[in-house]
Amino acid sequence: MLIQQLPGVDFRPSITTPDGTVIQLPTEGPLHPVWLELMCYLGKRFRSDWCTSSDSIVQEEFARYPSADAFYRESEVYLYHLLGYWLEGCKRPAHAWLLQSTGNVRCSVLDYGCGVGCDGLWLLDAGYDVSFADIPSPSLEFLRWRLRQRWYYGSPVYEVPLTPDVPQHTFVWAMDVLEHLPPAEHEAFLMHLASLGRFVLVNLIDDKAADGTVHHPVDVEGLTAFLRERGSLVFQDHYLSRTGNRTRFVCYGPEVPAALIRQLTPQGTGMLAEHEEEQRATAP
């Protein structure tokens, strides 16, 4: 990646991508490194007018495809949307929650529905043992490229539906996934996630504008009660700054110990780390 700008010369700075494409950069305002990364990856296909998490742009592109499945598997607009959403920092409370829960133990995490991999890459940088899973799509191919650029060659990338040989993980991280499925599939999907690891961390978004196209409605209270009936769980509510919608971060699973439920208090910080060490000590 080469940034070209000569001091004292009045011209727009540019970036030259590996395929030789020269892309003009904006002269004002911050340009985050994730957009430079996407420029290098897409080359001539890069669209500066898509550098936003605008829902209207996604909806317009979504309407061009015959089905939601075709949209996610073929359109590159979601690369921009996922990067823009990541930059808003909406999931930072969940990152802090996971760090508190695991203490000094950097356990295994399956980033399910990973998209372009922003969460999983953050977890890798934080020291977790991360695997990725999603449907074949432009987002997943961009993730594979991002992993190679960071020399994370040891991080598996699985395609959904998963095969039986995918190993169990300590945590299954499935953020911003459930709302892309029809409500009739939500309960079965949550139980499927529970079969992939000991603990599952998801978010339930109370999106008032969900119309069943890009996002489906999520019954936050109903699904919370559904999970409570089937094992231990703990949750926190937050409000998204951009939309004002409530999102509920939920951790659940048949093995969630009482110590994890107490971890939301300062006295409980690191309790899951003790549970992880106990599991390792008793493993065959």
PDB file of C-alpha atoms in Angstrom:
ATOM      1  CA  MET A   1       0.000   0.000   0.000  1.00  0.00           C
ATOM      2  CA  LEU A   2       1.552   3.287  -1.084  1.00  0.00           C
ATOM      3  CA  ILE A   3       0.257   6.681  -0.054  1.00  0.00           C
ATOM      4  CA  GLN A   4       1.475   9.344  -2.477  1.00  0.00           C
ATOM      5  CA  GLN A   5       1.498  13.030  -1.531  1.00  0.00           C
ATOM      6  CA  LEU A   6       4.236  15.603  -2.239  1.00  0.00           C
ATOM      7  CA  PRO A   7       4.566  18.528   0.189  1.00  0.00           C
ATOM      8  CA  GLY A   8       3.711  21.888  -1.332  1.00  0.00           C
ATOM      9  CA  VAL A   9       1.998  20.385  -4.388  1.00  0.00           C
ATOM     10  CA  ASP A  10      -1.724  21.058  -4.729  1.00  0.00           C
ATOM     11  CA  PHE A  11      -3.250  17.755  -5.713  1.00  0.00           C
ATOM     12  CA  ARG A  12      -5.392  15.126  -4.063  1.00  0.00           C
ATOM     13  CA  PRO A  13      -3.547  12.310  -2.261  1.00  0.00           C
ATOM     14  CA  SER A  14      -4.024   8.858  -3.742  1.00  0.00           C
ATOM     15  CA  ILE A  15      -3.519   5.223  -2.945  1.00  0.00           C
ATOM     16  CA  THR A  16      -2.044   2.741  -5.398  1.00  0.00           C
ATOM     17  CA  THR A  17      -3.421  -0.778  -4.922  1.00  0.00           C
ATOM     18  CA  PRO A  18      -1.509  -3.987  -5.721  1.00  0.00           C
ATOM     19  CA  ASP A  19      -3.293  -4.310  -9.070  1.00  0.00           C
ATOM     20  CA  GLY A  20      -2.037  -0.857 -10.119  1.00  0.00           C
ATOM     21  CA  THR A  21      -5.279   1.002  -9.499  1.00  0.00           C
ATOM     22  CA  VAL A  22      -4.800   4.600  -8.355  1.00  0.00           C
ATOM     23  CA  ILE A  23      -7.669   5.742  -6.117  1.00  0.00           C
ATOM     24  CA  GLN A  24      -8.107   9.366  -5.117  1.00  0.00           C
ATOM     25  CA  LEU A  25      -8.551   9.927  -1.397  1.00  0.00           C
ATOM     26  CA  PRO A  26     -10.701  12.623   0.208  1.00  0.00           C
ATOM     27  CA  THR A  27      -8.775  15.783   1.078  1.00  0.00           C
ATOM     28  CA  GLU A  28     -10.797  16.509   4.217  1.00  0.00           C
ATOM     29  CA  GLY A  29     -11.946  14.434   7.159  1.00  0.00           C
ATOM     30  CA  PRO A  30     -10.459  11.299   8.684  1.00  0.00           C
ATOM     31  CA  LEU A  31      -9.911   8.190   6.574  1.00  0.00           C
ATOM     32  CA  HIS A  32      -9.930   5.095   8.741  1.00  0.00           C
ATOM     33  CA  PRO A  33      -7.430   2.293   7.928  1.00  0.00           C
ATOM     34  CA  VAL A  34     -10.255  -0.192   7.312  1.00  0.00           C
ATOM     35  CA  TRP A  35     -11.287   1.786   4.220  1.00  0.00           C
ATOM     36  CA  LEU A  36      -7.703   1.793   2.963  1.00  0.00           C
ATOM     37  CA  GLU A  37      -7.653  -1.952   3.525  1.00  0.00           C
ATOM     38  CA  LEU A  38     -10.837  -2.389   1.504  1.00  0.00           C
ATOM     39  CA  MET A  39      -9.393  -0.193  -1.267  1.00  0.00           C
ATOM     40  CA  CYS A  40      -6.365  -2.463  -1.517  1.00  0.00           C
ATOM     41  CA  TYR A  41      -8.556  -5.556  -1.625  1.00  0.00           C
ATOM     42  CA  LEU A  42     -11.126  -4.388  -4.182  1.00  0.00           C
ATOM     43  CA  GLY A  43      -8.890  -2.290  -6.402  1.00  0.00           C
ATOM     44  CA  LYS A  44     -10.898  -0.966  -9.359  1.00  0.00           C
ATOM     45  CA  ARG A  45     -14.144  -2.277  -7.856  1.00  0.00           C
ATOM     46  CA  PHE A  46     -13.870   0.027  -4.828  1.00  0.00           C
ATOM     47  CA  ARG A  47     -16.756   2.487  -4.450  1.00  0.00           C
ATOM     48  CA  SER A  48     -16.160   5.520  -2.254  1.00  0.00           C
ATOM     49  CA  ASP A  49     -19.898   6.308  -2.260  1.00  0.00           C
ATOM     50  CA  TRP A  50     -20.521   3.080  -0.322  1.00  0.00           C
ATOM     51  CA  CYS A  51     -18.160   4.001   2.543  1.00  0.00           C
ATOM     52  CA  THR A  52     -20.973   4.270   5.030  1.00  0.00           C
ATOM     53  CA  SER A  53     -23.197   2.034   7.109  1.00  0.00           C
ATOM     54  CA  SER A  54     -26.257   3.742   5.596  1.00  0.00           C
ATOM     55  CA  ASP A  55     -29.264   1.437   5.710  1.00  0.00           C
ATOM     56  CA  SER A  56     -30.729   3.102   2.609  1.00  0.00           C
ATOM     57  CA  ILE A  57     -27.751   2.045   0.471  1.00  0.00           C
ATOM     58  CA  VAL A  58     -28.101  -1.546   1.700  1.00  0.00           C
ATOM     59  CA  GLN A  59     -31.847  -1.559   1.065  1.00  0.00           C
ATOM     60  CA  GLU A  60     -31.362  -0.202  -2.467  1.00  0.00           C
ATOM     61  CA  GLU A  61     -28.793  -2.882  -3.273  1.00  0.00           C
ATOM     62  CA  PHE A  62     -30.888  -5.564  -1.544  1.00  0.00           C
ATOM     63  CA  ALA A  63     -33.807  -4.835  -3.892  1.00  0.00           C
ATOM     64  CA  ARG A  64     -31.674  -5.820  -6.893  1.00  0.00           C
ATOM     65  CA  TYR A  65     -31.475  -9.466  -5.809  1.00  0.00           C
ATOM     66  CA  PRO A  66     -34.166 -12.148  -6.030  1.00  0.00           C
ATOM     67  CA  SER A  67     -33.671 -13.303  -2.420  1.00  0.00           C
ATOM     68  CA  ALA A  68     -31.865 -12.478   0.805  1.00  0.00           C
ATOM     69  CA  ASP A  69     -29.647 -15.513   0.304  1.00  0.00           C
ATOM     70  CA  ALA A  70     -28.546 -14.267  -3.124  1.00  0.00           C
ATOM     71  CA  PHE A  71     -27.847 -10.805  -1.708  1.00  0.00           C
ATOM     72  CA  TYR A  72     -25.531 -12.071   1.035  1.00  0.00           C
ATOM     73  CA  ARG A  73     -23.774 -14.545  -1.260  1.00  0.00           C
ATOM     74  CA  GLU A  74     -23.163 -12.146  -4.156  1.00  0.00           C
ATOM     75  CA  SER A  75     -23.282  -8.454  -3.236  1.00  0.00           C
ATOM     76  CA  GLU A  76     -20.176  -6.537  -2.138  1.00  0.00           C
ATOM     77  CA  VAL A  77     -22.178  -3.710  -0.547  1.00  0.00           C
ATOM     78  CA  TYR A  78     -22.269  -5.582   2.741  1.00  0.00           C
ATOM     79  CA  LEU A  79     -18.494  -5.306   3.059  1.00  0.00           C
ATOM     80  CA  TYR A  80     -18.920  -1.547   3.368  1.00  0.00           C
ATOM     81  CA  HIS A  81     -21.921  -1.859   5.670  1.00  0.00           C
ATOM     82  CA  LEU A  82     -20.152  -4.201   8.100  1.00  0.00           C
ATOM     83  CA  LEU A  83     -17.020  -2.056   8.222  1.00  0.00           C
ATOM     84  CA  GLY A  84     -19.054   1.108   8.780  1.00  0.00           C
ATOM     85  CA  TYR A  85     -21.072  -0.545  11.537  1.00  0.00           C
ATOM     86  CA  TRP A  86     -17.867  -1.747  13.194  1.00  0.00           C
ATOM     87  CA  LEU A  87     -16.504   1.794  13.252  1.00  0.00           C
ATOM     88  CA  GLU A  88     -19.564   2.955  15.202  1.00  0.00           C
ATOM     89  CA  GLY A  89     -18.370   0.866  18.168  1.00  0.00           C
ATOM     90  CA  CYS A  90     -21.779  -0.616  18.934  1.00  0.00           C
ATOM     91  CA  LYS A  91     -20.309  -3.923  20.139  1.00  0.00           C
ATOM     92  CA  ARG A  92     -17.603  -2.549  22.404  1.00  0.00           C
ATOM     93  CA  PRO A  93     -19.658  -3.363  25.528  1.00  0.00           C
ATOM     94  CA  ALA A  94     -19.736  -7.007  24.402  1.00  0.00           C
ATOM     95  CA  HIS A  95     -15.958  -7.002  23.923  1.00  0.00           C
ATOM     96  CA  ALA A  96     -15.483  -5.649  27.439  1.00  0.00           C
ATOM     97  CA  TRP A  97     -17.977  -8.216  28.755  1.00  0.00           C
ATOM     98  CA  LEU A  98     -15.987 -11.098  27.240  1.00  0.00           C
ATOM     99  CA  LEU A  99     -12.683  -9.773  28.586  1.00  0.00           C
ATOM    100  CA  GLN A 100     -14.178  -9.496  32.067  1.00  0.00           C
ATOM    101  CA  SER A 101     -15.718 -12.960  31.842  1.00  0.00           C
ATOM    102  CA  THR A 102     -12.550 -14.764  30.855  1.00  0.00           C
ATOM    103  CA  GLY A 103     -10.070 -12.913  33.047  1.00  0.00           C
ATOM    104  CA  ASN A 104      -6.524 -13.823  32.052  1.00  0.00           C
ATOM    105  CA  VAL A 105      -7.546 -16.965  30.160  1.00  0.00           C
ATOM    106  CA  ARG A 106      -7.669 -16.483  26.396  1.00  0.00           C
ATOM    107  CA  CYS A 107      -9.967 -19.357  25.462  1.00  0.00           C
ATOM    108  CA  SER A 108     -11.229 -20.630  22.101  1.00  0.00           C
ATOM    109  CA  VAL A 109     -13.937 -18.637  20.302  1.00  0.00           C
ATOM    110  CA  LEU A 110     -15.998 -19.498  17.220  1.00  0.00           C
ATOM    111  CA  ASP A 111     -17.060 -16.289  15.464  1.00  0.00           C
ATOM    112  CA  TYR A 112     -20.269 -17.592  13.872  1.00  0.00           C
ATOM    113  CA  GLY A 113     -21.759 -15.397  11.159  1.00  0.00           C
ATOM    114  CA  CYS A 114     -18.436 -13.572  11.100  1.00  0.00           C
ATOM    115  CA  GLY A 115     -18.985 -11.498   7.950  1.00  0.00           C
ATOM    116  CA  VAL A 116     -15.790  -9.551   7.224  1.00  0.00           C
ATOM    117  CA  GLY A 117     -14.374 -10.711  10.563  1.00  0.00           C
ATOM    118  CA  CYS A 118     -14.134  -7.469  12.531  1.00  0.00           C
ATOM    119  CA  ASP A 119     -15.052  -9.085  15.854  1.00  0.00           C
ATOM    120  CA  GLY A 120     -12.921 -12.171  15.325  1.00  0.00           C
ATOM    121  CA  LEU A 121      -9.885 -10.141  14.263  1.00  0.00           C
ATOM    122  CA  TRP A 122     -10.249  -8.028  17.391  1.00  0.00           C
ATOM    123  CA  LEU A 123     -10.425 -11.223  19.484  1.00  0.00           C
ATOM    124  CA  LEU A 124      -7.337 -12.602  17.721  1.00  0.00           C
ATOM    125  CA  ASP A 125      -5.422  -9.425  18.495  1.00  0.00           C
ATOM    126  CA  ALA A 126      -6.555  -9.736  22.125  1.00  0.00           C
ATOM    127  CA  GLY A 127      -5.027 -13.215  22.295  1.00  0.00           C
ATOM    128  CA  TYR A 128      -8.025 -15.509  21.856  1.00  0.00           C
ATOM    129  CA  ASP A 129      -7.883 -18.699  19.784  1.00  0.00           C
ATOM    130  CA  VAL A 130     -10.427 -17.772  17.105  1.00  0.00           C
ATOM    131  CA  SER A 131     -12.150 -19.732  14.350  1.00  0.00           C
ATOM    132  CA  PHE A 132     -14.545 -18.162  11.840  1.00  0.00           C
ATOM    133  CA  ALA A 133     -17.746 -19.429  10.211  1.00  0.00           C
ATOM    134  CA  ASP A 134     -20.172 -17.968   7.660  1.00  0.00           C
ATOM    135  CA  ILE A 135     -21.849 -18.749   4.355  1.00  0.00           C
ATOM    136  CA  PRO A 136     -19.708 -18.488   1.195  1.00  0.00           C
ATOM    137  CA  SER A 137     -19.846 -14.801   0.265  1.00  0.00           C
ATOM    138  CA  PRO A 138     -17.765 -11.761  -0.699  1.00  0.00           C
ATOM    139  CA  SER A 139     -17.552 -10.972   3.023  1.00  0.00           C
ATOM    140  CA  LEU A 140     -15.979 -14.339   3.789  1.00  0.00           C
ATOM    141  CA  GLU A 141     -13.466 -13.985   0.944  1.00  0.00           C
ATOM    142  CA  PHE A 142     -12.492 -10.536   2.218  1.00  0.00           C
ATOM    143  CA  LEU A 143     -11.997 -12.051   5.693  1.00  0.00           C
ATOM    144  CA  ARG A 144      -9.672 -14.722   4.285  1.00  0.00           C
ATOM    145  CA  TRP A 145      -7.637 -11.985   2.623  1.00  0.00           C
ATOM    146  CA  ARG A 146      -7.520  -9.954   5.851  1.00  0.00           C
ATOM    147  CA  LEU A 147      -6.253 -12.967   7.792  1.00  0.00           C
ATOM    148  CA  ARG A 148      -3.469 -13.498   5.267  1.00  0.00           C
ATOM    149  CA  GLN A 149      -2.418  -9.853   5.460  1.00  0.00           C
ATOM    150  CA  ARG A 150      -2.050 -10.245   9.242  1.00  0.00           C
ATOM    151  CA  TRP A 151      -0.257 -13.610   9.003  1.00  0.00           C
ATOM    152  CA  TYR A 152      -3.050 -15.339  10.914  1.00  0.00           C
ATOM    153  CA  TYR A 153      -2.656 -18.510   8.876  1.00  0.00           C
ATOM    154  CA  GLY A 154      -3.586 -20.788  11.785  1.00  0.00           C
ATOM    155  CA  SER A 155      -7.145 -19.477  12.204  1.00  0.00           C
ATOM    156  CA  PRO A 156      -9.672 -21.843  10.589  1.00  0.00           C
ATOM    157  CA  VAL A 157     -12.405 -20.429   8.361  1.00  0.00           C
ATOM    158  CA  TYR A 158     -15.433 -22.722   8.067  1.00  0.00           C
ATOM    159  CA  GLU A 159     -18.290 -22.461   5.588  1.00  0.00           C
ATOM    160  CA  VAL A 160     -21.881 -22.805   6.797  1.00  0.00           C
ATOM    161  CA  PRO A 161     -23.491 -25.326   7.033  1.00  0.00           C
ATOM    162  CA  LEU A 162     -20.761 -26.670   9.274  1.00  0.00           C
ATOM    163  CA  THR A 163     -19.460 -30.215   8.955  1.00  0.00           C
ATOM    164  CA  PRO A 164     -19.380 -32.549  11.990  1.00  0.00           C
ATOM    165  CA  ASP A 165     -15.590 -32.298  12.288  1.00  0.00           C
ATOM    166  CA  VAL A 166     -15.690 -28.679  13.507  1.00  0.00           C
ATOM    167  CA  PRO A 167     -14.301 -28.832  17.073  1.00  0.00           C
ATOM    168  CA  GLN A 168     -16.120 -27.577  20.142  1.00  0.00           C
ATOM    169  CA  HIS A 169     -15.172 -24.093  21.360  1.00  0.00           C
ATOM    170  CA  THR A 170     -15.339 -22.491  24.774  1.00  0.00           C
ATOM    171  CA  PHE A 171     -17.352 -19.552  23.424  1.00  0.00           C
ATOM    172  CA  VAL A 172     -19.576 -19.225  20.378  1.00  0.00           C
ATOM    173  CA  TRP A 173     -19.745 -15.556  19.412  1.00  0.00           C
ATOM    174  CA  ALA A 174     -22.756 -14.803  17.177  1.00  0.00           C
ATOM    175  CA  MET A 175     -23.235 -11.058  17.130  1.00  0.00           C
ATOM    176  CA  ASP A 176     -25.675  -9.382  14.711  1.00  0.00           C
ATOM    177  CA  VAL A 177     -26.713 -12.713  13.225  1.00  0.00           C
ATOM    178  CA  LEU A 178     -30.124 -13.650  14.613  1.00  0.00           C
ATOM    179  CA  GLU A 179     -31.982 -10.707  13.058  1.00  0.00           C
ATOM    180  CA  HIS A 180     -31.046 -11.949   9.581  1.00  0.00           C
ATOM    181  CA  LEU A 181     -33.145 -15.097  10.081  1.00  0.00           C
ATOM    182  CA  PRO A 182     -36.954 -15.381   9.988  1.00  0.00           C
ATOM    183  CA  PRO A 183     -38.476 -15.387  13.507  1.00  0.00           C
ATOM    184  CA  ALA A 184     -39.731 -18.968  13.063  1.00  0.00           C
ATOM    185  CA  GLU A 185     -36.090 -20.120  12.964  1.00  0.00           C
ATOM    186  CA  HIS A 186     -34.779 -18.184  15.970  1.00  0.00           C
ATOM    187  CA  GLU A 187     -35.268 -20.770  18.715  1.00  0.00           C
ATOM    188  CA  ALA A 188     -33.796 -23.631  16.667  1.00  0.00           C
ATOM    189  CA  PHE A 189     -30.844 -21.451  15.674  1.00  0.00           C
ATOM    190  CA  LEU A 190     -30.076 -20.544  19.294  1.00  0.00           C
ATOM    191  CA  MET A 191     -30.094 -24.234  20.215  1.00  0.00           C
ATOM    192  CA  HIS A 192     -27.828 -25.007  17.255  1.00  0.00           C
ATOM    193  CA  LEU A 193     -25.315 -22.474  18.533  1.00  0.00           C
ATOM    194  CA  ALA A 194     -25.396 -24.140  21.943  1.00  0.00           C
ATOM    195  CA  SER A 195     -24.283 -27.397  20.317  1.00  0.00           C
ATOM    196  CA  LEU A 196     -21.069 -25.748  19.077  1.00  0.00           C
ATOM    197  CA  GLY A 197     -19.571 -24.645  22.411  1.00  0.00           C
ATOM    198  CA  ARG A 198     -19.959 -24.462  26.162  1.00  0.00           C
ATOM    199  CA  PHE A 199     -21.084 -20.837  26.217  1.00  0.00           C
ATOM    200  CA  VAL A 200     -22.877 -18.772  23.579  1.00  0.00           C
ATOM    201  CA  LEU A 201     -22.776 -14.986  23.364  1.00  0.00           C
ATOM    202  CA  VAL A 202     -25.409 -13.418  21.125  1.00  0.00           C
ATOM    203  CA  ASN A 203     -27.227 -10.118  20.893  1.00  0.00           C
ATOM    204  CA  LEU A 204     -30.972  -9.715  20.565  1.00  0.00           C
ATOM    205  CA  ILE A 205     -31.801  -6.458  18.766  1.00  0.00           C
ATOM    206  CA  ASP A 206     -35.146  -4.787  19.378  1.00  0.00           C
ATOM    207  CA  ASP A 207     -35.215  -3.133  15.948  1.00  0.00           C
ATOM    208  CA  LYS A 208     -38.442  -1.180  15.593  1.00  0.00           C
ATOM    209  CA  ALA A 209     -37.795  -0.665  11.867  1.00  0.00           C
ATOM    210  CA  ALA A 210     -37.240  -4.351  11.030  1.00  0.00           C
ATOM    211  CA  ASP A 211     -39.500  -5.184   8.093  1.00  0.00           C
ATOM    212  CA  GLY A 212     -38.459  -8.722   7.231  1.00  0.00           C
ATOM    213  CA  THR A 213     -36.092  -7.786   4.394  1.00  0.00           C
ATOM    214  CA  VAL A 214     -32.505  -7.200   5.559  1.00  0.00           C
ATOM    215  CA  HIS A 215     -33.526  -7.420   9.227  1.00  0.00           C
ATOM    216  CA  HIS A 216     -36.302  -9.486  10.782  1.00  0.00           C
ATOM    217  CA  PRO A 217     -38.070  -8.685  14.074  1.00  0.00           C
ATOM    218  CA  VAL A 218     -36.590 -10.290  17.191  1.00  0.00           C
ATOM    219  CA  ASP A 219     -38.724 -11.134  20.236  1.00  0.00           C
ATOM    220  CA  VAL A 220     -36.180 -10.034  22.847  1.00  0.00           C
ATOM    221  CA  GLU A 221     -38.214 -10.880  25.945  1.00  0.00           C
ATOM    222  CA  GLY A 222     -39.669 -14.088  24.504  1.00  0.00           C
ATOM    223  CA  LEU A 223     -36.268 -15.471  23.468  1.00  0.00           C
ATOM    224  CA  THR A 224     -34.751 -14.481  26.815  1.00  0.00           C
ATOM    225  CA  ALA A 225     -37.468 -16.500  28.568  1.00  0.00           C
ATOM    226  CA  PHE A 226     -36.941 -19.389  26.119  1.00  0.00           C
ATOM    227  CA  LEU A 227     -33.236 -19.556  26.958  1.00  0.00           C
ATOM    228  CA  ARG A 228     -33.814 -19.162  30.704  1.00  0.00           C
ATOM    229  CA  GLU A 229     -36.003 -22.266  30.666  1.00  0.00           C
ATOM    230  CA  ARG A 230     -33.193 -24.309  29.091  1.00  0.00           C
ATOM    231  CA  GLY A 231     -30.187 -23.383  31.198  1.00  0.00           C
ATOM    232  CA  SER A 232     -28.357 -20.601  32.927  1.00  0.00           C
ATOM    233  CA  LEU A 233     -27.984 -17.253  31.267  1.00  0.00           C
ATOM    234  CA  VAL A 234     -26.887 -13.716  31.992  1.00  0.00           C
ATOM    235  CA  PHE A 235     -27.623 -10.573  30.010  1.00  0.00           C
ATOM    236  CA  GLN A 236     -27.096  -6.845  29.824  1.00  0.00           C
ATOM    237  CA  ASP A 237     -29.074  -4.259  27.866  1.00  0.00           C
ATOM    238  CA  HIS A 238     -27.500  -1.444  25.873  1.00  0.00           C
ATOM    239  CA  TYR A 239     -28.831   1.170  23.469  1.00  0.00           C
ATOM    240  CA  LEU A 240     -27.336   1.728  20.036  1.00  0.00           C
ATOM    241  CA  SER A 241     -26.312   5.342  19.585  1.00  0.00           C
ATOM    242  CA  ARG A 242     -27.139   5.544  15.866  1.00  0.00           C
ATOM    243  CA  THR A 243     -30.614   4.028  15.917  1.00  0.00           C
ATOM    244  CA  GLY A 244     -31.685   4.205  19.550  1.00  0.00           C
ATOM    245  CA  ASN A 245     -32.693   0.543  19.395  1.00  0.00           C
ATOM    246  CA  ARG A 246     -32.118  -1.660  22.411  1.00  0.00           C
ATOM    247  CA  THR A 247     -29.705  -4.559  22.014  1.00  0.00           C
ATOM    248  CA  ARG A 248     -29.486  -7.268  24.662  1.00  0.00           C
ATOM    249  CA  PHE A 249     -26.182  -9.119  25.028  1.00  0.00           C
ATOM    250  CA  VAL A 250     -26.978 -12.632  26.244  1.00  0.00           C
ATOM    251  CA  CYS A 251     -24.670 -15.424  27.381  1.00  0.00           C
ATOM    252  CA  TYR A 252     -26.239 -18.851  27.795  1.00  0.00           C
ATOM    253  CA  GLY A 253     -25.463 -22.541  27.817  1.00  0.00           C
ATOM    254  CA  PRO A 254     -26.069 -25.688  29.879  1.00  0.00           C
ATOM    255  CA  GLU A 255     -22.703 -25.310  31.615  1.00  0.00           C
ATOM    256  CA  VAL A 256     -22.890 -21.622  32.516  1.00  0.00           C
ATOM    257  CA  PRO A 257     -21.806 -21.616  36.194  1.00  0.00           C
ATOM    258  CA  ALA A 258     -23.170 -19.394  38.926  1.00  0.00           C
ATOM    259  CA  ALA A 259     -19.784 -17.670  38.992  1.00  0.00           C
ATOM    260  CA  LEU A 260     -20.355 -16.394  35.459  1.00  0.00           C
ATOM    261  CA  ILE A 261     -23.757 -15.010  36.406  1.00  0.00           C
ATOM    262  CA  ARG A 262     -22.084 -13.091  39.250  1.00  0.00           C
ATOM    263  CA  GLN A 263     -19.317 -11.737  37.024  1.00  0.00           C
ATOM    264  CA  LEU A 264     -21.271  -8.571  36.246  1.00  0.00           C
ATOM    265  CA  THR A 265     -20.266  -7.329  39.718  1.00  0.00           C
ATOM    266  CA  PRO A 266     -16.655  -6.258  40.374  1.00  0.00           C
ATOM    267  CA  GLN A 267     -16.280  -9.164  42.789  1.00  0.00           C
ATOM    268  CA  GLY A 268     -17.151 -11.615  40.029  1.00  0.00           C
ATOM    269  CA  THR A 269     -14.545 -10.490  37.498  1.00  0.00           C
ATOM    270  CA  GLY A 270     -12.362 -13.370  36.379  1.00  0.00           C
ATOM    271  CA  MET A 271     -14.602 -16.126  37.753  1.00  0.00           C
ATOM    272  CA  LEU A 272     -14.908 -17.714  34.324  1.00  0.00           C
ATOM    273  CA  ALA A 273     -11.124 -17.916  34.167  1.00  0.00           C
ATOM    274  CA  GLU A 274     -11.205 -20.141  37.255  1.00  0.00           C
ATOM    275  CA  HIS A 275     -13.885 -22.293  35.627  1.00  0.00           C
ATOM    276  CA  GLU A 276     -11.767 -22.607  32.478  1.00  0.00           C
ATOM    277  CA  GLU A 277      -8.720 -23.717  34.498  1.00  0.00           C
ATOM    278  CA  GLU A 278     -10.890 -26.261  36.320  1.00  0.00           C
ATOM    279  CA  GLN A 279     -12.077 -27.663  33.003  1.00  0.00           C
ATOM    280  CA  ARG A 280      -8.485 -27.974  31.768  1.00  0.00           C
ATOM    281  CA  ALA A 281      -7.346 -29.695  34.962  1.00  0.00           C
ATOM    282  CA  THR A 282     -10.055 -32.355  34.699  1.00  0.00           C
ATOM    283  CA  ALA A 283      -9.727 -32.909  30.949  1.00  0.00           C
ATOM    284  CA  PRO A 284      -8.483 -36.386  29.907  1.00  0.00           C
TER     285      PRO A 284
END
